[in-house]
Amino acid sequence: MSEFHLQEEALGKAYDSKQMRRLLKYLRPYKSLVVISASALFFGSGTQIALIALVQIALDDYVMVGDLGGLTMIAGIYLAITIARFGAEYLQFYTTAKMGQETLHDIRMEVFAKLQRMDSKYFDKNPVGRLVTRVTNDVNTLNELFSSGVINVIGDIIMLVAFVSMMLYYDWLLSLAVFAVLPFLVVTTLIFRNKVRTVFRDLRVTIAQINAFVNEHLSGIAVVKLFAREKAIKEKFDTLNRRAMDQNLKQVFYYAVFFPVVELIGAVSLAALIVVGGMQITAGLLTFGELTAFILLVERFFRPIRDLSEKYNIMQASMASSERIFQLLDAKLDRAGLTPTVTIPRSAASSASPSTTPALSLKGEVEFKNVSFAYNEPEYVLKNISFKANPGENIAIVGATGAGKTSLISLLFRFYDFQSGQILIDNRDIREYDIFSLRSRIALAPQDVQIFSGNLAYNIRLGDNSISDEQVLAAAKDVGLDQALGDDFDLGMEIQERGATLSTGQKQLLSFARALAFDPDILTLDEATSSVDTATERLIQNALERIMKGRTSFVVAHRLSTIEKADRILVFHQGELRETGTHEELLAIGGVYQKLYRLQYQPRNIERSARSAVV
Ligand SMILES: Nc1ncnc2c1ncn2[C@@H]1O[C@H](COP(=O)(O)OP(=O)(O)O)[C@@H](O)[C@H]1O
Ligand SMILES: [Mg+2]
């Protein structure tokens, strides 16, 4: 875990021109905002300089000569410029923020759309937690870059140049007195930056650990309570929590030292300024107004220098974040031969399956021809599989845990591409079908039912509004979900995240209803192994029979009743298709099936099978 967190926090260059150029591309649609923002920034900076010059003029040309009437006019101009400056700053803040938020929206959309298109293999390799970080944290780091970083760094540098020129214009000797403290300031800032960065990074790692810890131990709260581990776990949490506190305090300490030190350096330079400035005035080389303007300039001069170190950190974090985001965006999709047929327009990136999916209707003939498949070569989990299912045939797939049953089903959906052989549906290679059309005609009720927060209807139609309320209701009733839920049954009933309010059996039925709602041509089911009460068991059996009728179906079966009723049984053993036939035929052979039957399916062993067959 720590390795993963460290990777998340790895920092590199503060500036990478290739990445910066790519980031700036996202600003392209918002060119007018960029222009307004930059103009407002220039204008605002100009007003700052004008105001300082105005103070100098007021002092030297009006106060010193006692021209109070002219002074009123100067005050009027000062007010007018201040108001203009207010407008410019408002405009700059607003347009920068808008530009930043629009850009982030686009990037987040692109990342999410890309994640949706990734294939199963990608999700096998990348923990979901890390991918969530991509969409949230990394994009947020870029937020800081866009809303404060890039443009303002340029602004800061321009301001610095302007201030320095103006200082040199007033008095070069005084300027040198100010610049003399710069090395101290730079050294202090560098030391501070390094210290704070290390602490900051450690703190982020600790916070990530706290998140993971809380997540894990709240998700598993039942286990914690069951084994009465509350105290020990609380203590473990305390260690983490305390570490976060210490790191926070350390960070506060560095800030508490840094800011006063910068102030001190500023005060020293001011003292030098007054001494040297006083001497210059006495010698008639400088006016009061110029010295005052100088002091105002010096104050504004230190501020951007101090800010630059903070912006450096933001830049560095953004470069690391954008590198991770671009890596994800550039990741190749692994589905050989089909991937780019679907391009997702950026604006409509949220709907991964386009509405233009060609309509498809299948007879439901499925043929595997010498199919071999490995998740990671050379460990083949399916070896040279051949069989053919006729339209409407109900096929049971049996085998011990790890035999390859689930893998076989996932090939049909093209969740993975296999290494050799061919899968034909209606005599056509599945790789020739449009993947969305194909998947829209094959249903899957997986072993672990995924429930989404929302109401019952949403969970059945999964946001597909082409499925009407009537169809949803019919599907729910067809699988007996109304009976299973009793009085609670209502399409609008809210279902909690992860289905906490539903029993295992109810979740199974919901998943059947989902599979049935769009009236698929081919149905696949990965039966859950957990046992349910007899009433629910009967509901599930009835539902199974009803939904398999009239369509080709593949059921990874754990129930004897399902197996016995199948037209044909495929027996898998260690990735090979060993036996094929009906229940009676297979028992008569006296092979793998018979052994499996004795161990797992024979009625007197039901109890035992429920416990041992958990996959
Ligand atoms: N996503 C995956 N990545 C790598 N190996 C996997 C993956 N899923 C399953 N396997 C391996 O493939 C083999 C077959 O698994 P599976 O098809 O789930 O078997 P079954 O459903 O019959 O229990 C097992 O050895 C399992 O460890
Ligand atoms: Mg399985």
XYZ file of C-alpha atoms and ligand atoms in Angstrom:
643
model
C 0.000 0.000 0.000
C 2.704 2.460 0.966
C 4.420 1.904 -2.331
C 1.271 2.891 -4.142
C 0.872 6.016 -2.028
C 4.457 6.999 -2.591
C 3.912 6.664 -6.284
C 0.897 8.928 -5.965
C 3.043 11.563 -4.308
C 6.090 11.354 -6.509
C 7.120 14.840 -7.581
C 9.349 15.684 -10.456
C 10.074 18.668 -12.619
C 8.259 21.927 -11.962
C 8.075 22.638 -15.634
C 7.829 20.328 -18.572
C 7.268 22.159 -21.802
C 5.690 19.223 -23.609
C 3.142 18.695 -20.902
C 2.537 22.380 -20.481
C 1.814 22.714 -24.165
C -0.637 19.850 -23.939
C -2.326 21.387 -20.914
C -2.607 24.735 -22.609
C -4.400 23.044 -25.498
C -7.353 22.649 -23.187
C -7.612 26.436 -23.058
C -8.126 26.651 -26.784
C -11.939 26.610 -26.716
C -11.834 29.475 -24.233
C -9.600 31.841 -26.174
C -11.778 34.879 -25.557
C -11.657 34.273 -21.809
C -7.873 34.006 -21.967
C -7.663 37.305 -23.841
C -9.973 39.107 -21.382
C -8.161 37.665 -18.393
C -4.710 38.599 -19.690
C -5.811 42.115 -20.663
C -7.362 42.630 -17.242
C -4.140 41.428 -15.646
C -1.995 43.858 -17.651
C -4.380 46.690 -17.011
C -4.523 45.893 -13.267
C -0.735 45.804 -13.038
C -0.526 49.114 -14.845
C -2.890 50.726 -12.338
C -0.670 49.585 -9.443
C 2.320 51.318 -10.963
C 0.263 54.398 -11.837
C -0.984 54.698 -8.251
C 2.559 54.658 -6.872
C 3.693 57.244 -9.413
C 0.698 59.339 -8.442
C 1.763 59.343 -4.769
C 5.203 60.553 -5.777
C 3.736 63.330 -7.934
C 1.300 64.354 -5.188
C 4.078 64.681 -2.623
C 6.720 66.389 -4.763
C 4.653 68.599 -7.061
C 1.742 69.570 -4.825
C 2.350 68.938 -1.086
C 5.899 70.288 -1.088
C 4.825 73.434 -2.933
C 1.550 73.795 -0.969
C -0.778 73.496 -3.973
C -3.828 72.078 -2.155
C -6.228 72.676 -5.032
C -4.156 70.526 -7.363
C -3.951 67.918 -4.616
C -7.739 67.491 -4.703
C -7.495 66.815 -8.396
C -4.772 64.206 -7.788
C -6.966 62.586 -5.134
C -9.779 62.446 -7.700
C -7.530 60.749 -10.230
C -6.339 58.352 -7.548
C -9.925 57.394 -6.777
C -10.760 56.931 -10.457
C -7.754 54.667 -11.016
C -8.607 52.669 -7.893
C -12.120 52.064 -9.182
C -10.743 51.011 -12.564
C -8.356 48.693 -10.760
C -11.254 47.174 -8.843
C -13.029 46.462 -12.124
C -9.924 44.954 -13.675
C -9.303 42.693 -10.700
C -12.891 41.531 -10.639
C -12.756 40.739 -14.331
C -9.445 38.951 -13.989
C -10.528 36.791 -11.046
C -13.799 35.884 -12.648
C -12.515 35.038 -16.115
C -9.566 33.065 -14.708
C -11.850 31.024 -12.485
C -14.321 30.429 -15.295
C -11.591 29.385 -17.676
C -10.164 27.042 -15.029
C -13.486 25.435 -14.207
C -14.467 24.950 -17.853
C -11.120 23.343 -18.560
C -11.372 21.062 -15.537
C -14.841 20.019 -16.544
C -13.519 19.014 -19.967
C -10.548 17.123 -18.551
C -12.657 15.304 -15.973
C -15.153 14.340 -18.665
C -12.392 13.055 -20.914
C -10.820 11.010 -18.119
C -14.123 9.475 -17.094
C -15.105 8.680 -20.667
C -11.739 7.041 -21.197
C -12.155 4.975 -18.037
C -15.541 3.838 -19.250
C -14.012 2.595 -22.461
C -11.188 0.703 -20.777
C -11.428 -3.048 -21.029
C -11.608 -5.564 -18.225
C -7.907 -6.233 -18.387
C -7.160 -2.645 -17.464
C -9.352 -2.845 -14.381
C -7.679 -6.098 -13.371
C -4.378 -4.246 -13.264
C -5.391 -0.888 -11.804
C -7.040 -0.698 -8.397
C -10.226 1.333 -8.513
C -8.988 3.549 -5.674
C -6.136 4.767 -7.829
C -8.426 5.490 -10.764
C -10.759 7.454 -8.527
C -7.742 9.538 -7.497
C -7.178 10.341 -11.183
C -10.656 11.771 -11.611
C -10.714 13.643 -8.303
C -7.352 14.587 -6.728
C -5.252 14.885 -9.845
C -7.825 16.986 -11.616
C -8.133 19.179 -8.533
C -4.404 19.792 -8.488
C -4.776 21.095 -12.019
C -7.525 23.328 -10.729
C -4.933 25.195 -8.657
C -2.694 25.434 -11.673
C -5.362 26.955 -13.858
C -6.923 29.216 -11.264
C -3.743 30.585 -9.710
C -0.673 29.162 -11.328
C 0.072 29.659 -14.981
C -1.302 33.054 -15.815
C -0.394 34.641 -12.511
C 3.188 33.434 -12.641
C 3.542 35.329 -15.886
C 1.820 38.286 -14.221
C 4.178 38.102 -11.237
C 7.236 38.121 -13.439
C 5.961 41.073 -15.455
C 5.234 42.957 -12.220
C 8.687 42.204 -10.880
C 10.307 43.548 -14.030
C 8.112 46.650 -13.889
C 8.908 47.294 -10.215
C 12.630 46.829 -10.713
C 12.662 49.202 -13.718
C 10.760 51.813 -11.774
C 13.061 51.493 -8.776
C 16.124 51.833 -10.990
C 14.508 54.832 -12.669
C 14.032 56.605 -9.324
C 17.440 55.854 -7.804
C 19.913 53.127 -8.709
C 21.888 53.416 -5.455
C 18.745 52.856 -3.385
C 17.835 49.952 -5.634
C 21.143 48.329 -4.897
C 20.476 48.704 -1.156
C 17.223 46.808 -1.646
C 18.723 44.157 -3.904
C 21.470 43.515 -1.329
C 18.992 41.595 0.847
C 17.755 39.479 -2.046
C 20.291 36.656 -1.581
C 19.113 36.236 2.017
C 15.532 36.148 0.864
C 16.255 33.597 -1.830
C 18.180 31.313 0.532
C 15.464 31.513 3.202
C 12.802 30.745 0.628
C 14.698 27.781 -0.781
C 15.248 26.247 2.659
C 11.623 26.810 3.556
C 10.378 25.362 0.313
C 12.335 22.153 0.722
C 11.304 21.658 4.341
C 7.657 22.333 3.709
C 7.555 20.196 0.628
C 8.872 17.146 2.437
C 6.442 17.572 5.304
C 3.600 18.251 2.921
C 4.302 15.095 0.972
C 4.550 12.984 4.141
C 1.314 14.467 5.330
C -0.459 13.564 2.116
C 0.759 9.999 2.386
C -0.521 9.830 5.963
C -3.871 11.265 4.953
C -4.179 8.746 2.141
C -3.452 6.009 4.682
C -6.060 7.392 7.045
C -8.612 7.401 4.233
C -7.818 3.830 3.302
C -7.857 2.754 6.944
C -11.217 4.336 7.717
C -12.708 3.045 4.487
C -11.536 -0.507 5.104
C -12.516 -0.673 8.738
C -15.914 0.885 8.259
C -16.701 -1.350 5.287
C -15.613 -4.279 7.401
C -17.190 -3.001 10.613
C -19.182 -6.220 11.007
C -15.960 -8.263 11.104
C -14.376 -5.798 13.503
C -17.326 -6.101 15.857
C -17.595 -9.828 15.428
C -14.037 -10.362 16.581
C -14.267 -7.563 19.155
C -11.262 -5.778 17.656
C -12.523 -2.249 18.298
C -9.907 -1.389 20.893
C -6.876 -2.649 18.981
C -8.048 -1.011 15.783
C -8.757 2.244 17.549
C -5.190 2.212 18.837
C -3.855 1.546 15.365
C -5.902 4.440 14.072
C -4.571 6.619 16.858
C -1.018 6.012 15.647
C -1.928 7.213 12.165
C -3.971 10.091 13.449
C -1.164 11.247 15.727
C 1.310 11.074 12.869
C -0.934 13.356 10.820
C -1.142 15.763 13.737
C 2.627 15.861 14.211
C 3.188 16.444 10.521
C 0.635 19.225 10.503
C 2.296 20.910 13.468
C 5.666 20.610 11.816
C 4.289 22.329 8.764
C 2.792 25.088 10.905
C 6.186 25.505 12.594
C 7.941 26.150 9.286
C 5.346 28.703 8.288
C 5.563 30.326 11.717
C 9.303 30.775 11.212
C 9.267 31.651 7.530
C 6.875 34.570 7.500
C 8.494 36.493 10.394
C 11.931 35.910 8.842
C 10.726 37.362 5.549
C 9.252 40.282 7.476
C 12.555 40.760 9.240
C 14.478 40.817 5.990
C 11.983 43.350 4.689
C 12.430 45.492 7.802
C 16.220 45.424 7.448
C 15.969 46.528 3.843
C 13.533 49.271 4.851
C 15.962 50.508 7.511
C 18.764 50.562 4.955
C 16.440 52.394 2.604
C 15.664 55.126 5.130
C 19.333 55.643 5.962
C 20.565 55.656 2.355
C 17.454 57.513 1.172
C 17.888 60.174 3.861
C 21.466 60.702 2.758
C 20.369 60.994 -0.897
C 17.684 63.534 -0.013
C 20.133 65.593 2.020
C 22.509 65.539 -0.930
C 19.656 66.728 -3.142
C 19.731 63.582 -5.304
C 16.275 62.338 -4.288
C 12.922 63.891 -3.377
C 10.577 62.941 -0.513
C 8.007 61.792 -2.970
C 10.479 59.512 -4.700
C 11.549 57.944 -1.401
C 7.918 57.321 -0.420
C 7.166 55.781 -3.805
C 10.276 53.674 -3.386
C 9.114 52.334 -0.041
C 5.729 51.457 -1.528
C 7.461 49.741 -4.437
C 9.702 47.664 -2.173
C 6.690 46.413 -0.256
C 5.040 45.229 -3.464
C 8.333 43.882 -4.731
C 8.717 41.301 -1.954
C 5.211 39.941 -2.245
C 5.494 38.256 -5.675
C 8.888 36.833 -4.697
C 7.324 35.189 -1.683
C 4.397 33.935 -3.789
C 6.666 32.550 -6.454
C 7.906 29.824 -4.105
C 4.337 28.743 -3.432
C 3.542 28.725 -7.104
C 6.597 26.620 -7.738
C 5.063 23.945 -5.512
C 1.757 24.146 -7.340
C 3.499 23.854 -10.683
C 5.433 20.835 -9.525
C 2.357 19.059 -8.185
C 0.434 19.860 -11.368
C 3.161 18.503 -13.594
C 3.058 15.222 -11.652
C -0.745 15.119 -11.781
C -0.981 15.955 -15.442
C 1.601 13.323 -16.232
C -0.569 10.700 -14.518
C -3.701 11.975 -16.238
C -2.085 11.959 -19.668
C -0.755 8.478 -19.044
C -4.303 7.344 -18.499
C -5.642 9.226 -21.494
C -2.918 7.734 -23.671
C -3.383 4.176 -22.438
C -4.082 1.878 -25.345
C -7.281 -0.070 -25.349
C -6.538 -3.739 -25.445
C -9.359 -5.037 -27.568
C -7.433 -5.937 -30.658
C -9.025 -4.930 -33.893
C -12.165 -3.184 -32.727
C -11.340 -0.341 -30.432
C -11.483 2.863 -32.382
C -14.743 2.125 -34.152
C -16.461 4.138 -31.454
C -15.174 7.641 -31.064
C -16.704 9.650 -28.300
C -17.316 13.330 -29.018
C -15.942 15.405 -26.190
C -19.149 17.190 -25.447
C -21.161 13.981 -25.287
C -18.447 12.026 -23.560
C -20.727 10.977 -20.732
C -22.689 8.490 -22.802
C -20.154 5.796 -23.574
C -22.567 3.736 -25.624
C -23.704 5.947 -28.435
C -27.346 6.128 -29.365
C -26.410 5.195 -32.909
C -25.859 1.542 -31.957
C -26.958 -0.445 -35.002
C -30.064 -2.461 -34.198
C -29.424 -6.170 -34.043
C -31.535 -9.226 -33.649
C -29.982 -12.621 -33.038
C -31.300 -16.114 -33.539
C -29.077 -17.193 -30.705
C -26.807 -19.845 -32.184
C -23.480 -19.852 -30.357
C -20.426 -21.797 -31.399
C -16.995 -22.016 -29.791
C -14.294 -23.301 -32.149
C -10.982 -24.334 -30.551
C -10.971 -21.359 -28.225
C -7.951 -20.918 -25.980
C -7.626 -18.066 -23.552
C -5.128 -16.817 -20.975
C -5.420 -13.708 -18.806
C -1.652 -13.785 -18.594
C 0.182 -15.955 -21.038
C 1.224 -18.716 -20.796
C -1.255 -19.625 -18.033
C -4.164 -20.775 -20.132
C -7.435 -20.867 -18.216
C -9.394 -22.164 -21.218
C -7.828 -24.757 -23.485
C -9.076 -25.593 -26.938
C -12.785 -25.304 -26.165
C -15.277 -26.339 -28.843
C -19.038 -26.706 -28.576
C -22.170 -25.480 -30.252
C -25.440 -24.285 -28.748
C -28.550 -24.211 -30.910
C -31.062 -21.353 -30.761
C -33.219 -21.678 -27.668
C -31.073 -24.346 -26.068
C -30.479 -24.206 -22.309
C -26.931 -25.107 -21.407
C -25.581 -25.687 -17.928
C -21.903 -25.149 -17.252
C -20.456 -27.011 -14.306
C -17.024 -27.518 -12.843
C -15.018 -26.974 -9.687
C -13.965 -23.540 -8.546
C -11.345 -22.116 -10.893
C -12.309 -24.439 -13.761
C -12.836 -21.455 -16.081
C -16.621 -21.115 -16.091
C -16.777 -17.382 -15.441
C -13.965 -16.766 -17.911
C -15.878 -18.629 -20.614
C -18.911 -16.398 -20.129
C -16.855 -13.210 -20.183
C -15.404 -14.126 -23.591
C -18.888 -14.084 -25.056
C -19.185 -10.414 -24.079
C -15.723 -9.608 -25.350
C -14.662 -8.476 -21.912
C -11.398 -10.103 -22.897
C -10.034 -11.143 -26.248
C -8.884 -14.722 -26.511
C -5.598 -15.863 -27.977
C -6.767 -18.418 -30.509
C -9.849 -20.012 -31.964
C -13.156 -18.452 -32.898
C -16.486 -17.681 -31.307
C -19.409 -17.511 -33.720
C -22.845 -16.132 -33.012
C -25.383 -16.876 -35.750
C -22.431 -18.109 -37.800
C -20.624 -14.793 -37.632
C -17.401 -14.095 -35.748
C -18.162 -12.026 -32.658
C -15.308 -9.711 -33.555
C -17.268 -8.641 -36.620
C -20.197 -7.354 -34.580
C -20.415 -3.856 -33.245
C -19.547 -4.416 -29.620
C -22.379 -2.278 -28.250
C -24.988 -3.930 -30.462
C -23.715 -7.337 -29.467
C -23.794 -6.580 -25.782
C -27.252 -5.118 -26.111
C -28.547 -8.511 -27.241
C -26.772 -10.692 -24.656
C -27.666 -10.434 -21.002
C -25.525 -11.328 -18.044
C -26.640 -11.936 -14.500
C -23.271 -12.093 -12.769
C -22.395 -13.989 -9.643
C -21.925 -10.861 -7.574
C -24.791 -8.513 -8.165
C -23.758 -4.889 -8.424
C -26.339 -2.519 -6.998
C -26.274 1.218 -7.646
C -27.751 3.858 -5.379
C -31.057 4.974 -6.802
C -34.524 3.525 -6.973
C -35.619 0.084 -8.075
C -36.578 1.134 -11.594
C -33.177 2.776 -12.116
C -31.469 -0.383 -10.944
C -33.408 -2.498 -13.403
C -33.118 -0.307 -16.484
C -29.720 1.130 -15.514
C -30.515 4.512 -16.975
C -31.615 3.127 -20.354
C -34.690 5.227 -20.959
C -35.697 3.246 -24.004
C -36.961 0.657 -21.536
C -40.418 1.805 -20.486
C -41.862 1.671 -16.978
C -44.234 -1.051 -18.166
C -41.327 -3.182 -19.371
C -39.482 -2.637 -16.101
C -42.551 -3.614 -14.118
C -43.168 -6.653 -16.297
C -39.571 -7.814 -15.869
C -39.719 -7.328 -12.102
C -42.951 -9.299 -11.846
C -41.769 -11.942 -14.256
C -38.902 -12.870 -11.967
C -41.086 -12.644 -8.858
C -39.358 -9.618 -7.403
C -42.764 -8.324 -6.281
C -43.285 -11.461 -4.209
C -39.772 -11.363 -2.795
C -40.060 -7.748 -1.719
C -43.625 -8.026 -0.445
C -45.300 -4.782 0.590
C -42.142 -2.757 -0.022
C -42.306 -3.499 -3.732
C -42.527 -0.312 -5.717
C -40.577 0.845 -8.762
C -39.725 4.055 -6.935
C -38.386 2.377 -3.810
C -34.945 3.640 -2.927
C -32.131 1.121 -2.835
C -29.082 1.874 -0.763
C -25.563 1.852 -2.056
C -24.217 -1.690 -2.387
C -27.739 -2.959 -1.818
C -27.435 -3.044 1.962
C -31.198 -3.138 2.280
C -31.661 -6.152 0.017
C -31.154 -9.798 0.872
C -28.936 -12.011 -1.271
C -31.948 -13.658 -2.871
C -33.622 -10.339 -3.610
C -30.433 -9.099 -5.240
C -30.341 -12.219 -7.420
C -33.894 -11.628 -8.575
C -33.162 -7.974 -9.236
C -30.253 -9.026 -11.397
C -32.517 -11.423 -13.311
C -35.027 -8.623 -13.854
C -32.242 -6.417 -15.144
C -31.174 -9.125 -17.587
C -34.733 -9.645 -18.705
C -35.758 -5.992 -19.049
C -34.355 -5.532 -22.532
C -35.545 -8.905 -23.746
C -32.158 -10.359 -24.761
C -31.648 -13.050 -27.391
C -28.974 -14.834 -25.401
C -28.936 -15.084 -21.645
C -26.005 -15.927 -19.422
C -26.197 -16.484 -15.711
C -23.486 -17.013 -13.174
C -25.428 -18.586 -10.344
C -24.639 -17.348 -6.864
C -23.327 -20.057 -4.618
C -24.677 -18.688 -1.377
C -27.701 -20.519 -0.102
C -31.006 -18.729 0.419
C -34.151 -19.682 2.337
C -36.501 -22.205 0.776
C -39.157 -19.688 -0.205
C -36.646 -17.501 -2.036
C -35.015 -20.597 -3.510
C -38.343 -21.521 -5.071
C -38.779 -17.975 -6.400
C -35.335 -18.094 -7.971
C -35.955 -21.485 -9.537
C -39.236 -20.342 -11.029
C -37.646 -17.138 -12.253
C -34.797 -19.056 -13.868
C -37.154 -21.317 -15.747
C -39.228 -18.423 -16.949
C -36.393 -16.256 -18.159
C -34.551 -19.062 -19.930
C -37.590 -20.130 -21.903
C -37.367 -19.352 -25.613
C -33.810 -18.046 -25.640
C -30.363 -19.554 -25.770
C -29.038 -19.602 -22.269
C -25.824 -20.470 -20.493
C -26.018 -21.008 -16.779
C -23.007 -21.531 -14.601
C -24.978 -23.806 -12.344
C -24.675 -24.686 -8.707
C -28.234 -25.893 -8.184
C -29.033 -29.463 -8.989
C -32.471 -28.396 -10.189
C -30.987 -26.035 -12.771
C -28.561 -28.676 -13.974
C -31.157 -31.407 -14.277
C -33.464 -29.250 -16.355
C -30.764 -28.121 -18.787
C -30.874 -29.465 -22.328
C -27.173 -30.107 -22.108
C -24.416 -29.900 -19.547
C -20.839 -28.836 -20.280
C -18.395 -30.149 -17.700
C -15.217 -28.129 -17.238
C -12.128 -29.288 -15.474
C -8.989 -27.188 -15.197
C -9.762 -25.158 -18.285
C -10.756 -28.086 -20.450
C -14.179 -29.126 -21.654
C -14.175 -32.702 -20.444
C -17.693 -34.021 -20.862
C -20.908 -33.025 -22.603
C -24.370 -34.507 -22.251
C -27.537 -34.600 -20.204
C -27.596 -35.318 -16.504
C -28.398 -39.004 -16.991
C -25.908 -39.487 -19.805
C -23.105 -37.929 -17.799
C -23.857 -39.939 -14.674
C -23.751 -43.060 -16.773
C -20.264 -42.239 -18.093
C -18.897 -42.253 -14.579
C -16.334 -39.488 -15.120
C -15.676 -35.959 -13.833
C -19.372 -35.136 -13.672
C -20.197 -38.131 -11.559
C -17.454 -37.229 -9.106
C -18.627 -33.629 -8.995
C -22.186 -34.769 -8.511
C -21.229 -37.003 -5.596
C -19.246 -34.242 -3.947
C -21.463 -31.256 -4.541
C -24.835 -31.777 -6.085
C -26.304 -34.872 -4.507
C -29.293 -33.749 -2.440
C -27.905 -34.976 0.908
C -24.815 -32.868 0.327
C -26.605 -29.611 -0.357
C -25.582 -28.106 2.967
C -21.990 -28.954 2.373
C -21.982 -27.710 -1.191
C -23.254 -24.332 -0.120
C -20.256 -23.973 2.106
C -17.561 -25.422 -0.109
C -18.527 -23.989 -3.427
C -17.967 -20.358 -2.607
C -15.905 -18.949 -5.437
N -9.217 -11.248 -14.008
C -8.392 -12.301 -13.907
N -7.069 -12.145 -14.110
C -6.233 -13.210 -14.021
N -6.628 -14.444 -13.736
C -7.941 -14.671 -13.530
C -8.883 -13.597 -13.598
N -10.110 -14.099 -13.341
C -9.934 -15.429 -13.121
N -8.638 -15.781 -13.240
C -8.090 -17.139 -13.119
O -8.642 -17.934 -14.141
C -8.969 -19.213 -13.689
C -10.417 -19.513 -13.960
O -11.215 -18.645 -13.194
P -12.775 -18.551 -13.347
O -13.120 -18.486 -14.765
O -13.249 -17.455 -12.467
O -13.239 -19.941 -12.743
P -14.654 -20.402 -12.229
O -15.659 -19.365 -12.584
O -14.881 -21.692 -12.895
O -14.528 -20.578 -10.751
C -8.611 -19.236 -12.207
O -7.363 -19.881 -12.084
C -8.508 -17.790 -11.823
O -7.546 -17.617 -10.832
Mg -16.855 -18.231 -11.320
